[in-house]
Amino acid sequence: MRDSEGFVRMRTLQCVVLFVFLLIGGRLAYIQLFDSRYSELAKANVLRHVVQYPPRGEVFDRNGEYLVQSRECYDLMVIYSEIDKKGFDTLHMCEVLGLSREKLEKELANARMRPRAPRVVTSYISKEDKLRFDECNFRGFYAVYRTVRRYPRKVGGNLLGFVGEVNADFLKRHPDYKSGDYVGMSGVESAYEPLLKGKKGVKIQEIDTHGAIKGSYMNGVYDSLPEPGKYLVSTIDARLQLLGEELMRGKVGAAVAIEPATGEILMMVSSPTYDPDELVGRERGNNYMKMIYNKRHPLFSRAVKAKYPPGSTFKLVQGLIGLQEGVLKPSDLHVCHEGYQVGRRRMKCHAHASPLDLRFAVATSCNAYFCYVFRDILDNRKYESVKDGYDVWKEYVESFGFGRKLGSDFLDEGNGYVPDRSYYDRQYRGSWNSLTVISLAIGQDALGCTPLQLANLAAIVANRGYYYIPHIVKKIEGQDSLDRRFYERHYTKVDPKHFEPIVDGMWRGVNVGGTSTLARLEGLDVCGKTGTAENPRGRDHSTFLSFAPKDNPKIAISVYVENGGFGASAALPIASLLEEYYLTDTIRRPALLEYIKNMNIYYPSYDR
């Protein structure tokens, strides 16, 4: 009996032992044949994958001048597990690289969390610093080539944008990027990121147990070369951009110039701007924070995002809608006794001859005239109600590119704002009429537009009724053409024949007598329209839009200066000087140039 029990126990023990051996053998077979993790870990001990960053695509102006270049620099990397166990001279490393000890210790502490993973210690190391670093032979540390942006003309901060390291939020939205990558953060750099960034390569190196490089793995069979980013030729005229930023220095606002025949943006100034080189290198973070807390918001691109009342420049649109709707003829006369008054409601105007026709009303920027026109549009008897007339008016306004994005190649382009009837229903509990919203007649009330939209309006009038979507890139390396949308004409709802009296009024305002005579340039047939926009937070805003020459125009421009006063005081001289420089390649009015450069505007809403 006992022998039988012993036999059973022995057999059971044998089965257990056999099962354990089979389990271990199966696990070993699985690891050897199927599970690649341990193979990868083993390879990681002898192989190092070094990312090969491509040079980012460069950006030229329309004449072939560099706006953005890439120059050689390096990232300092560390693999914590490969650092000499005896330590290293941290002070010497800091001296060689110009690195603070606090920064080095912080990054080493982070690298300790994943000791076998490469980690960036610092970026933007110059070629000279990298050569000195190589001579020191710090184990566990190595340098990786990449490029950094430089801006030879030092213009177009808001226009060109800048490149920065991706953050956690960006990585969640773009899984194809990795920590340590750099990406365009705004402007052209952001809008054309997929083309500019290029494609990363990799170099696989064999290393010994001390982290020293033995050579290329398998003679580089598995290496891949980086593909450089595409270069871009922008539509910008660098010299015009430089002058624009010089004239807008110390002021808050924007200036945009467009070539009417193509929609190409010749100049786009947002003021204040910043030197894009300030957001490159090791002080980028500190400089960025300084700009964030600057009360004048230099990182905010007013040219494409600000929402301003257009003021009297909008009278051009009112006149065109009135002509199309048949409630206005160019010869129609309206009186102006220094304003428009109905009952106790009064819209003031400056002194000028009365009565006056449409051309003279445009030239002198008569408020009363366009109040009559606006009310005739909304009160038109062919519509059942004023609100229906307002809906029609709004459709016309939107056809001029207001209240919506134009579709430019700026990712952060603003809509502006054209209120719909529901806005006024809420404001006035459904009880309102054309007199209630009379401020819209002169581009006030809730109406808002971007400087880009105003420049586009100048291009529309210059073209007598159509525009091309404004865009900032002229050519992309390796492509025969741009997106087709940039070659399509977009027509307003106003017939081209109605534009001639408006154009003639703008020409008279500059060349015969009106509010824009300071913009006259001998032999260039400049057309212009001033605007003074009411500002509840200080002095009125100054705005001016213009194009030249009158026939076959080469440039359409809009300038907006916050708190600049009358349109002819600040915005007009700036636009006129820019037109003169672009069309004649010189400035023949040095006194006007000095006047604008020395203009000092008080900004209570920013500076208090």
Coordinates of C-alpha atoms in Angstrom, one line a residue:
M1 CA 0.0 0.0 0.0
R2 CA 2.8 2.4 1.0
D3 CA 4.7 1.4 -2.1
S4 CA 1.7 2.3 -4.2
E5 CA 1.3 5.7 -2.6
G6 CA 5.0 6.4 -3.0
F7 CA 4.8 5.5 -6.7
V8 CA 1.9 7.9 -7.2
R9 CA 3.7 10.8 -5.5
M10 CA 6.8 10.2 -7.5
R11 CA 4.8 10.2 -10.8
T12 CA 3.1 13.4 -9.7
L13 CA 6.4 15.0 -8.9
Q14 CA 7.8 13.9 -12.3
C15 CA 4.8 15.4 -14.1
V16 CA 5.1 18.7 -12.2
V17 CA 8.8 18.9 -13.0
L18 CA 8.1 18.0 -16.7
F19 CA 5.4 20.6 -16.9
V20 CA 7.7 23.3 -15.4
F21 CA 10.5 22.4 -17.9
L22 CA 8.0 22.5 -20.8
L23 CA 6.7 25.9 -19.6
I24 CA 10.2 27.3 -19.4
G25 CA 11.2 25.7 -22.7
G26 CA 8.1 27.1 -24.4
R27 CA 8.8 30.5 -23.0
L28 CA 12.4 30.4 -24.2
A29 CA 11.3 29.3 -27.6
Y30 CA 8.7 32.1 -27.8
I31 CA 11.3 34.6 -26.8
Q32 CA 13.8 33.3 -29.3
L33 CA 11.4 32.9 -32.2
F34 CA 8.5 35.4 -31.8
D35 CA 9.1 38.0 -29.1
S36 CA 11.4 40.8 -30.5
R37 CA 11.5 42.9 -27.3
Y38 CA 14.6 41.4 -25.9
S39 CA 16.3 41.4 -29.3
E40 CA 15.5 45.1 -29.5
L41 CA 16.9 45.7 -26.0
A42 CA 20.1 43.8 -26.9
K43 CA 20.4 45.8 -30.1
A44 CA 19.9 49.0 -28.1
N45 CA 23.0 48.2 -26.1
V46 CA 25.1 48.2 -29.2
L47 CA 23.2 50.3 -31.7
R48 CA 22.3 54.0 -31.6
H49 CA 19.6 55.5 -33.9
V50 CA 20.6 59.1 -34.6
V51 CA 17.9 61.2 -36.2
Q52 CA 19.1 63.2 -39.2
Y53 CA 17.1 66.4 -39.3
P54 CA 16.5 67.9 -42.7
P55 CA 17.3 71.6 -43.4
R56 CA 14.1 73.5 -43.3
G57 CA 13.0 75.1 -46.6
E58 CA 14.1 78.7 -47.2
V59 CA 11.8 81.7 -48.0
F60 CA 12.6 84.3 -50.6
D61 CA 10.9 87.6 -51.4
R62 CA 9.4 88.2 -54.9
N63 CA 12.7 89.6 -56.2
G64 CA 14.8 86.6 -54.9
E65 CA 16.1 88.2 -51.7
Y66 CA 16.3 85.9 -48.6
L67 CA 13.6 86.5 -46.0
V68 CA 14.3 83.3 -44.1
Q69 CA 17.4 81.1 -44.2
S70 CA 18.6 78.0 -42.3
R71 CA 22.0 77.9 -40.7
E72 CA 23.8 75.0 -39.1
C73 CA 23.4 74.2 -35.4
Y74 CA 23.3 71.2 -33.1
D75 CA 21.3 69.6 -30.3
L76 CA 23.2 68.2 -27.4
M77 CA 21.8 64.8 -26.6
V78 CA 22.4 62.5 -23.6
I79 CA 21.8 58.8 -22.9
Y80 CA 22.0 58.7 -19.1
S81 CA 23.0 55.0 -18.9
E82 CA 26.1 55.7 -20.9
I83 CA 27.5 58.5 -18.7
D84 CA 30.8 57.6 -17.1
K85 CA 30.0 56.1 -13.7
K86 CA 32.8 58.2 -12.2
G87 CA 31.0 61.3 -13.2
F88 CA 32.3 64.1 -15.4
D89 CA 33.4 67.8 -15.2
T90 CA 30.0 69.5 -15.3
L91 CA 31.5 73.0 -14.9
H92 CA 33.8 72.4 -17.9
M93 CA 30.9 71.3 -20.0
C94 CA 28.9 74.4 -19.0
E95 CA 31.8 76.6 -19.9
V96 CA 32.3 75.0 -23.3
L97 CA 28.7 75.2 -24.3
G98 CA 27.7 78.4 -22.5
L99 CA 25.1 76.4 -20.6
S100 CA 23.9 77.1 -17.0
R101 CA 24.6 74.5 -14.4
E102 CA 20.9 74.6 -13.3
K103 CA 19.8 73.8 -16.8
L104 CA 22.2 70.9 -17.1
E105 CA 21.3 69.4 -13.8
K106 CA 17.6 69.7 -14.6
E107 CA 17.9 67.9 -17.9
L108 CA 20.1 65.1 -16.4
A109 CA 17.5 64.5 -13.7
N110 CA 14.9 64.1 -16.4
A111 CA 17.1 61.9 -18.4
R112 CA 17.6 59.6 -15.3
M113 CA 13.9 58.7 -15.5
R114 CA 14.5 56.9 -18.9
P115 CA 18.2 56.1 -18.7
R116 CA 18.4 54.3 -22.1
A117 CA 16.4 56.9 -24.1
P118 CA 18.2 59.8 -25.8
R119 CA 17.2 63.2 -24.4
V120 CA 17.9 66.8 -25.6
V121 CA 20.0 68.7 -23.1
T122 CA 20.1 71.9 -25.0
S123 CA 19.6 73.2 -28.5
Y124 CA 21.0 75.8 -30.9
I125 CA 24.7 74.9 -30.3
S126 CA 26.9 76.7 -32.8
K127 CA 29.3 74.8 -35.0
E128 CA 32.2 76.3 -33.1
D129 CA 30.9 75.2 -29.7
K130 CA 30.2 71.7 -31.1
L131 CA 33.8 71.4 -32.3
R132 CA 35.1 72.4 -28.8
F133 CA 32.6 69.9 -27.3
D134 CA 33.9 67.0 -29.5
E135 CA 37.4 67.6 -28.2
C136 CA 36.3 67.0 -24.6
N137 CA 34.9 63.5 -25.3
F138 CA 32.2 63.5 -22.7
R139 CA 30.8 59.9 -22.5
G140 CA 27.1 59.5 -22.9
F141 CA 26.8 62.9 -24.7
Y142 CA 26.7 63.5 -28.4
A143 CA 25.6 66.3 -30.8
V144 CA 22.9 66.0 -33.5
Y145 CA 23.0 68.2 -36.6
R146 CA 20.0 70.4 -37.4
T147 CA 19.3 73.8 -38.7
V148 CA 18.0 77.0 -37.1
R149 CA 16.2 79.9 -38.7
R150 CA 17.8 83.3 -39.4
Y151 CA 16.2 86.3 -40.9
P152 CA 18.7 88.4 -43.0
R153 CA 16.3 91.4 -43.5
K154 CA 14.9 91.3 -40.0
V155 CA 11.4 92.0 -41.2
G156 CA 8.0 90.4 -41.2
G157 CA 7.9 88.9 -37.7
N158 CA 4.1 88.4 -37.7
L159 CA 4.1 87.8 -41.4
L160 CA 6.8 85.0 -41.5
G161 CA 6.1 83.6 -38.0
F162 CA 8.6 81.6 -36.1
V163 CA 9.6 78.0 -35.3
G164 CA 9.4 76.4 -31.9
E165 CA 9.6 73.1 -30.1
V166 CA 6.4 71.1 -30.1
N167 CA 4.6 70.8 -26.8
A168 CA 2.4 68.0 -25.3
D169 CA -0.8 69.4 -26.7
F170 CA 0.6 69.6 -30.2
L171 CA 1.9 66.0 -30.0
K172 CA -1.6 64.8 -29.1
R173 CA -3.0 66.4 -32.2
H174 CA -0.1 65.5 -34.5
P175 CA 1.2 61.9 -33.6
D176 CA 3.6 62.0 -36.6
Y177 CA 5.7 64.5 -34.7
K178 CA 7.9 63.5 -31.7
S179 CA 9.2 65.3 -28.7
G180 CA 12.2 67.5 -29.6
D181 CA 10.8 68.3 -33.1
Y182 CA 10.4 71.9 -34.2
V183 CA 7.4 73.2 -36.0
G184 CA 6.1 76.5 -37.5
M185 CA 4.2 78.3 -34.9
S186 CA 2.6 81.1 -36.8
G187 CA 2.6 83.0 -40.2
V188 CA 4.1 81.5 -43.3
E189 CA 6.1 79.0 -41.1
S190 CA 2.9 77.5 -39.8
A191 CA 0.7 77.8 -43.0
Y192 CA 3.3 76.0 -45.1
E193 CA 4.7 73.7 -42.4
P194 CA 4.2 70.4 -44.4
L195 CA 6.3 71.7 -47.3
L196 CA 8.9 73.6 -45.3
K197 CA 9.7 70.8 -42.7
G198 CA 11.2 68.2 -45.1
K199 CA 11.6 64.6 -44.1
K200 CA 13.8 63.2 -41.3
G201 CA 16.4 60.5 -42.0
V202 CA 18.3 58.2 -39.6
K203 CA 21.9 57.0 -39.1
I204 CA 22.4 53.8 -37.2
Q205 CA 25.7 53.6 -35.3
E206 CA 27.4 50.7 -33.5
I207 CA 28.7 51.6 -30.1
D208 CA 30.7 49.7 -27.5
T209 CA 29.9 49.1 -23.8
H210 CA 31.4 52.5 -23.0
G211 CA 29.2 54.3 -25.5
A212 CA 32.0 55.0 -27.9
I213 CA 31.1 54.9 -31.6
K214 CA 32.6 51.9 -33.4
G215 CA 31.2 52.8 -36.9
S216 CA 28.2 52.6 -39.0
Y217 CA 25.9 49.6 -38.6
M218 CA 26.0 47.2 -41.6
N219 CA 27.9 49.8 -43.6
G220 CA 24.9 52.1 -43.5
V221 CA 22.5 49.7 -45.3
Y222 CA 19.6 50.8 -43.0
D223 CA 20.5 54.5 -42.9
S224 CA 18.3 57.0 -44.7
L225 CA 19.1 60.5 -45.8
P226 CA 17.0 63.5 -44.8
E227 CA 15.0 65.2 -47.5
P228 CA 15.3 69.0 -47.3
G229 CA 12.2 71.1 -47.1
K230 CA 10.9 72.9 -50.2
Y231 CA 11.8 76.5 -50.7
L232 CA 9.1 79.2 -51.1
V233 CA 9.2 82.3 -53.2
S234 CA 6.9 84.7 -51.4
T235 CA 4.9 87.6 -52.9
I236 CA 6.4 90.1 -50.5
D237 CA 8.6 92.9 -51.7
A238 CA 11.3 93.0 -48.9
R239 CA 12.2 96.7 -49.4
L240 CA 8.5 97.8 -49.3
Q241 CA 8.0 95.6 -46.2
L242 CA 11.1 97.2 -44.5
L243 CA 9.8 100.7 -45.3
G244 CA 6.3 99.8 -44.1
E245 CA 7.6 98.6 -40.7
E246 CA 9.8 101.7 -40.4
L247 CA 6.8 104.0 -41.0
M248 CA 4.5 102.1 -38.6
R249 CA 7.1 101.9 -35.8
G250 CA 5.8 103.3 -32.6
K251 CA 2.2 103.1 -33.9
V252 CA -0.5 100.4 -33.3
G253 CA -2.2 99.2 -36.4
A254 CA -1.5 97.5 -39.8
A255 CA -0.7 98.2 -43.4
V256 CA -1.4 95.8 -46.3
A257 CA -0.6 96.2 -50.0
I258 CA -1.9 93.9 -52.7
E259 CA -1.2 93.6 -56.5
P260 CA -4.8 93.9 -57.8
A261 CA -4.1 91.9 -61.0
T262 CA -3.0 88.8 -59.1
G263 CA -4.0 89.1 -55.4
E264 CA -0.4 88.8 -54.4
I265 CA 0.4 90.5 -51.1
L266 CA 3.2 92.9 -51.6
M267 CA 3.5 94.0 -48.0
M268 CA 1.9 93.0 -44.8
V269 CA 2.8 95.0 -41.7
S270 CA 1.4 94.5 -38.2
S271 CA 2.5 97.0 -35.7
P272 CA 4.1 96.6 -33.2
T273 CA 6.0 93.7 -34.7
Y274 CA 9.1 91.9 -33.5
D275 CA 12.5 90.9 -34.7
P276 CA 12.0 87.2 -35.6
D277 CA 15.7 86.5 -34.7
E278 CA 14.6 87.2 -31.0
L279 CA 12.6 84.0 -31.1
V280 CA 15.6 81.9 -32.2
G281 CA 18.3 80.4 -29.9
R282 CA 18.6 79.8 -26.2
E283 CA 16.8 83.0 -25.1
R284 CA 13.7 82.2 -27.2
G285 CA 11.6 81.2 -24.2
N286 CA 12.5 84.3 -22.3
N287 CA 11.9 86.6 -25.3
Y288 CA 8.6 84.9 -26.0
M289 CA 7.3 85.5 -22.5
K290 CA 8.4 89.2 -22.7
M291 CA 6.3 89.5 -25.9
I292 CA 3.3 87.7 -24.3
Y293 CA 3.2 90.2 -21.5
N294 CA 3.8 93.3 -23.7
K295 CA 0.6 95.4 -23.4
R296 CA 0.8 96.3 -27.1
H297 CA 0.7 92.6 -28.1
P298 CA 3.5 92.3 -30.7
L299 CA 2.7 88.6 -31.4
F300 CA -0.9 89.5 -32.4
S301 CA -1.1 89.8 -36.2
R302 CA -3.4 92.8 -36.5
A303 CA -3.2 92.6 -40.3
V304 CA -5.2 89.4 -40.6
K305 CA -6.9 89.1 -37.1
A306 CA -7.8 92.5 -35.8
K307 CA -11.5 93.6 -36.1
Y308 CA -11.7 97.3 -36.8
P309 CA -14.6 99.6 -37.8
P310 CA -13.8 100.6 -41.4
G311 CA -15.1 104.1 -40.9
S312 CA -15.6 106.3 -44.0
T313 CA -13.7 104.0 -46.3
F314 CA -16.9 101.9 -46.2
K315 CA -18.8 104.7 -48.0
L316 CA -17.5 103.2 -51.2
V317 CA -19.4 100.0 -50.6
Q318 CA -22.6 102.0 -49.7
G319 CA -22.4 104.0 -53.0
L320 CA -21.9 100.8 -55.1
I321 CA -24.8 99.0 -53.5
G322 CA -27.0 102.1 -54.0
L323 CA -26.1 102.2 -57.7
Q324 CA -26.8 98.5 -58.2
E325 CA -30.1 98.6 -56.3
G326 CA -31.2 101.5 -58.5
V327 CA -31.8 103.9 -55.6
L328 CA -28.9 106.1 -56.6
K329 CA -27.6 107.7 -59.8
P330 CA -24.2 109.4 -60.0
S331 CA -25.9 112.7 -60.6
D332 CA -28.2 112.6 -57.6
L333 CA -27.8 115.6 -55.3
H334 CA -28.2 115.6 -51.5
V335 CA -27.8 118.4 -49.1
C336 CA -25.5 118.5 -46.2
H337 CA -25.7 121.2 -43.5
E338 CA -22.6 119.9 -41.7
G339 CA -24.5 116.7 -41.0
Y340 CA -27.6 114.5 -41.4
Q341 CA -30.5 115.1 -39.0
V342 CA -33.8 113.4 -38.5
G343 CA -35.7 114.5 -35.4
R344 CA -33.2 114.6 -32.5
R345 CA -30.9 112.1 -34.2
R346 CA -27.9 113.8 -35.9
M347 CA -24.9 112.5 -37.8
K348 CA -22.2 115.3 -37.9
C349 CA -20.2 116.1 -41.0
H350 CA -17.4 118.6 -41.8
A351 CA -17.9 121.8 -43.8
H352 CA -18.0 121.5 -47.6
A353 CA -20.1 122.7 -50.5
S354 CA -23.8 121.6 -50.6
P355 CA -25.7 120.1 -52.4
L356 CA -23.3 117.5 -53.9
D357 CA -23.4 114.6 -56.2
L358 CA -21.9 111.1 -55.8
R359 CA -18.4 111.9 -57.1
F360 CA -18.1 114.9 -54.9
A361 CA -19.5 113.0 -51.9
V362 CA -16.8 110.4 -52.3
A363 CA -14.1 113.0 -52.8
T364 CA -15.2 115.0 -49.7
S365 CA -16.3 112.0 -47.6
C366 CA -19.7 113.5 -46.9
N367 CA -21.5 111.7 -44.1
A368 CA -24.9 113.0 -44.9
Y369 CA -24.9 111.9 -48.5
F370 CA -24.3 108.2 -47.6
C371 CA -26.9 108.3 -44.8
Y372 CA -29.4 109.2 -47.5
V373 CA -28.1 106.4 -49.7
F374 CA -28.1 103.8 -46.9
R375 CA -31.6 104.5 -45.9
D376 CA -32.8 104.4 -49.5
I377 CA -31.3 100.9 -49.8
L378 CA -33.0 99.5 -46.7
D379 CA -36.3 101.4 -47.2
N380 CA -36.6 100.3 -50.8
R381 CA -40.3 99.6 -51.5
K382 CA -39.5 96.5 -53.5
Y383 CA -38.8 94.7 -50.2
E384 CA -41.6 93.9 -47.8
S385 CA -39.8 95.3 -44.8
V386 CA -36.7 97.2 -43.7
K387 CA -35.4 94.0 -42.3
D388 CA -35.7 92.3 -45.7
G389 CA -33.9 95.3 -47.2
Y390 CA -31.2 94.8 -44.6
D391 CA -30.7 91.2 -45.5
V392 CA -30.2 92.2 -49.1
W393 CA -27.7 94.9 -48.0
K394 CA -25.8 92.3 -45.9
E395 CA -25.5 89.9 -48.9
Y396 CA -24.0 92.7 -51.0
V397 CA -21.5 93.6 -48.2
E398 CA -20.4 90.0 -47.8
S399 CA -19.8 89.8 -51.6
F400 CA -17.1 92.4 -51.0
G401 CA -15.3 89.9 -48.7
F402 CA -16.5 91.3 -45.3
G403 CA -17.9 89.3 -42.5
R404 CA -16.1 86.1 -43.6
K405 CA -12.6 84.7 -44.2
L406 CA -11.3 85.5 -47.7
G407 CA -9.6 82.1 -47.9
S408 CA -6.0 83.4 -47.9
D409 CA -3.0 81.2 -47.0
F410 CA -2.9 82.5 -43.4
L411 CA -4.3 79.8 -41.1
D412 CA -5.3 82.4 -38.5
E413 CA -7.2 84.8 -40.8
G414 CA -10.1 86.5 -39.0
N415 CA -13.7 86.9 -40.2
G416 CA -14.4 90.5 -39.3
Y417 CA -18.1 91.0 -38.5
V418 CA -21.2 92.1 -40.3
P419 CA -24.2 91.9 -38.0
D420 CA -27.3 90.0 -39.2
R421 CA -30.8 91.1 -38.4
S422 CA -31.0 88.8 -35.4
Y423 CA -28.2 90.9 -33.8
Y424 CA -30.4 94.0 -33.9
D425 CA -33.5 92.1 -32.9
R426 CA -31.7 91.2 -29.7
Q427 CA -30.3 94.8 -29.3
Y428 CA -33.6 96.5 -29.8
R429 CA -36.1 93.7 -28.9
G430 CA -37.2 93.4 -32.5
S431 CA -38.1 97.1 -32.9
W432 CA -35.7 98.8 -35.2
N433 CA -35.5 100.5 -38.7
S434 CA -33.0 102.1 -41.0
L435 CA -32.6 105.2 -38.8
T436 CA -31.8 103.0 -35.8
V437 CA -28.8 101.5 -37.5
I438 CA -27.8 104.7 -39.4
S439 CA -24.2 104.5 -38.1
L440 CA -23.6 101.6 -40.6
A441 CA -23.9 104.2 -43.4
I442 CA -20.4 105.5 -42.4
G443 CA -18.8 102.1 -41.4
Q444 CA -19.5 102.3 -37.7
D445 CA -21.9 100.5 -35.3
A446 CA -21.1 96.8 -34.9
L447 CA -19.3 96.6 -38.3
G448 CA -15.8 95.2 -38.1
C449 CA -13.2 94.2 -40.6
T450 CA -9.5 93.2 -40.9
P451 CA -6.9 95.4 -42.6
L452 CA -6.5 92.5 -45.1
Q453 CA -10.2 92.9 -46.0
L454 CA -9.8 96.6 -46.4
A455 CA -6.8 96.2 -48.7
N456 CA -8.9 93.7 -50.6
L457 CA -11.7 96.3 -51.0
A458 CA -9.1 98.7 -52.5
A459 CA -8.2 95.9 -55.0
I460 CA -11.9 95.2 -55.8
V461 CA -12.4 98.9 -56.7
A462 CA -9.2 99.0 -58.6
N463 CA -10.3 96.0 -60.7
R464 CA -13.8 97.4 -61.1
G465 CA -15.7 94.6 -59.3
Y466 CA -13.6 91.5 -58.7
Y467 CA -10.7 90.2 -56.7
Y468 CA -8.3 87.3 -56.5
I469 CA -7.9 85.7 -53.0
P470 CA -5.0 87.5 -51.4
H471 CA -2.0 85.2 -50.9
I472 CA 1.5 85.3 -49.6
V473 CA 3.3 82.6 -51.6
K474 CA 4.2 83.1 -55.3
K475 CA 6.0 79.8 -56.0
I476 CA 6.7 76.5 -54.3
E477 CA 9.8 74.5 -55.2
G478 CA 8.9 71.6 -57.5
Q479 CA 5.4 72.8 -58.3
D480 CA 4.2 74.5 -61.5
S481 CA 1.4 76.3 -59.8
L482 CA -0.4 77.2 -56.6
D483 CA -3.7 76.0 -55.3
R484 CA -6.3 76.7 -58.1
R485 CA -8.3 79.0 -55.8
F486 CA -5.7 81.7 -56.0
Y487 CA -6.2 82.0 -59.8
E488 CA -10.0 82.4 -59.8
R489 CA -11.7 85.7 -60.0
H490 CA -14.3 86.4 -57.3
Y491 CA -17.0 88.9 -58.4
T492 CA -19.0 91.2 -56.2
K493 CA -22.8 91.5 -56.7
V494 CA -22.3 94.9 -58.2
D495 CA -22.1 95.3 -62.0
P496 CA -18.6 96.6 -63.1
K497 CA -20.2 99.6 -64.9
H498 CA -21.2 101.1 -61.5
F499 CA -17.6 101.3 -60.3
E500 CA -16.5 104.1 -62.6
P501 CA -18.2 107.0 -60.8
I502 CA -16.8 105.7 -57.5
V503 CA -13.3 105.4 -59.0
D504 CA -13.7 108.9 -60.4
G505 CA -14.7 110.2 -57.0
M506 CA -11.6 108.7 -55.4
W507 CA -9.4 110.2 -58.1
R508 CA -11.0 113.6 -57.6
G509 CA -10.5 113.4 -53.9
V510 CA -6.7 113.1 -54.5
N511 CA -6.2 115.1 -57.6
V512 CA -8.9 117.8 -57.7
G513 CA -10.0 118.6 -54.2
G514 CA -11.2 116.6 -51.2
T515 CA -9.9 114.9 -48.1
S516 CA -7.1 112.9 -49.9
T517 CA -5.1 115.7 -51.7
L518 CA -2.0 114.9 -49.6
A519 CA -1.8 111.6 -51.5
R520 CA -1.3 113.2 -54.9
L521 CA 1.7 112.0 -56.8
E522 CA 2.5 113.8 -60.1
G523 CA 1.9 111.6 -63.1
L524 CA 0.7 108.5 -61.1
D525 CA -3.1 109.1 -61.1
V526 CA -3.5 108.0 -57.4
C527 CA -7.1 107.2 -56.2
G528 CA -7.8 107.3 -52.5
K529 CA -10.4 107.4 -49.8
T530 CA -9.8 108.6 -46.2
G531 CA -11.6 107.2 -43.2
T532 CA -11.9 108.3 -39.6
A533 CA -13.3 105.6 -37.4
E534 CA -14.9 106.5 -34.0
N535 CA -13.1 105.0 -31.0
P536 CA -14.7 104.7 -27.6
R537 CA -11.3 104.3 -25.9
G538 CA -9.5 107.4 -27.0
R539 CA -8.7 109.4 -30.1
D540 CA -10.3 108.3 -33.3
H541 CA -8.7 105.7 -35.6
S542 CA -7.1 106.9 -38.8
T543 CA -7.6 104.8 -42.0
F544 CA -6.9 105.2 -45.7
L545 CA -7.3 103.0 -48.7
S546 CA -5.9 103.7 -52.2
F547 CA -4.7 102.3 -55.5
A548 CA -2.6 103.6 -58.3
P549 CA -2.5 104.2 -61.2
K550 CA -6.2 104.8 -61.8
D551 CA -6.0 102.6 -65.0
N552 CA -4.1 99.3 -65.0
P553 CA -3.3 99.7 -61.2
K554 CA -0.1 98.1 -59.9
I555 CA -0.8 98.5 -56.1
A556 CA -3.8 98.6 -53.8
I557 CA -3.2 99.5 -50.2
S558 CA -4.9 100.0 -46.9
V559 CA -3.3 101.5 -43.8
Y560 CA -5.0 101.5 -40.3
V561 CA -3.5 103.5 -37.4
E562 CA -5.2 103.1 -34.0
N563 CA -5.8 106.5 -32.3
G564 CA -4.3 108.2 -35.3
G565 CA -7.1 110.8 -35.7
F566 CA -8.3 111.9 -39.1
G567 CA -7.7 109.6 -42.0
A568 CA -5.5 112.3 -43.6
S569 CA -3.4 112.7 -40.5
A570 CA -1.6 109.4 -40.1
A571 CA -2.9 106.6 -42.4
L572 CA -2.8 108.6 -45.6
P573 CA 0.8 109.8 -45.4
I574 CA 2.0 106.3 -44.7
A575 CA 0.1 104.8 -47.6
S576 CA 1.2 107.6 -49.9
L577 CA 4.9 107.2 -49.1
L578 CA 4.6 103.4 -49.6
E579 CA 2.8 103.9 -53.0
E580 CA 5.4 106.4 -54.1
Y581 CA 8.3 104.1 -53.1
Y582 CA 6.8 101.0 -54.8
L583 CA 5.9 102.8 -58.0
T584 CA 9.0 105.1 -58.4
D585 CA 11.6 103.3 -56.3
T586 CA 12.3 106.5 -54.4
I587 CA 10.9 109.0 -51.9
R588 CA 10.7 112.6 -53.1
R589 CA 9.0 114.0 -50.0
P590 CA 11.6 113.8 -47.3
A591 CA 9.7 116.2 -45.0
L592 CA 6.6 114.0 -45.1
L593 CA 8.8 111.0 -44.4
E594 CA 10.3 112.7 -41.3
Y595 CA 6.9 113.8 -40.1
I596 CA 5.6 110.2 -40.1
K597 CA 8.8 108.8 -38.5
N598 CA 8.6 111.4 -35.7
M599 CA 4.8 111.1 -35.1
N600 CA 4.1 110.3 -31.5
I601 CA 0.7 108.8 -30.7
Y602 CA -0.6 108.3 -27.2
Y603 CA -2.3 105.0 -26.5
P604 CA -4.1 105.1 -23.2
S605 CA -5.8 101.7 -23.6
Y606 CA -2.3 100.0 -24.0
D607 CA 0.1 102.1 -22.0
R608 CA -1.7 102.7 -18.7

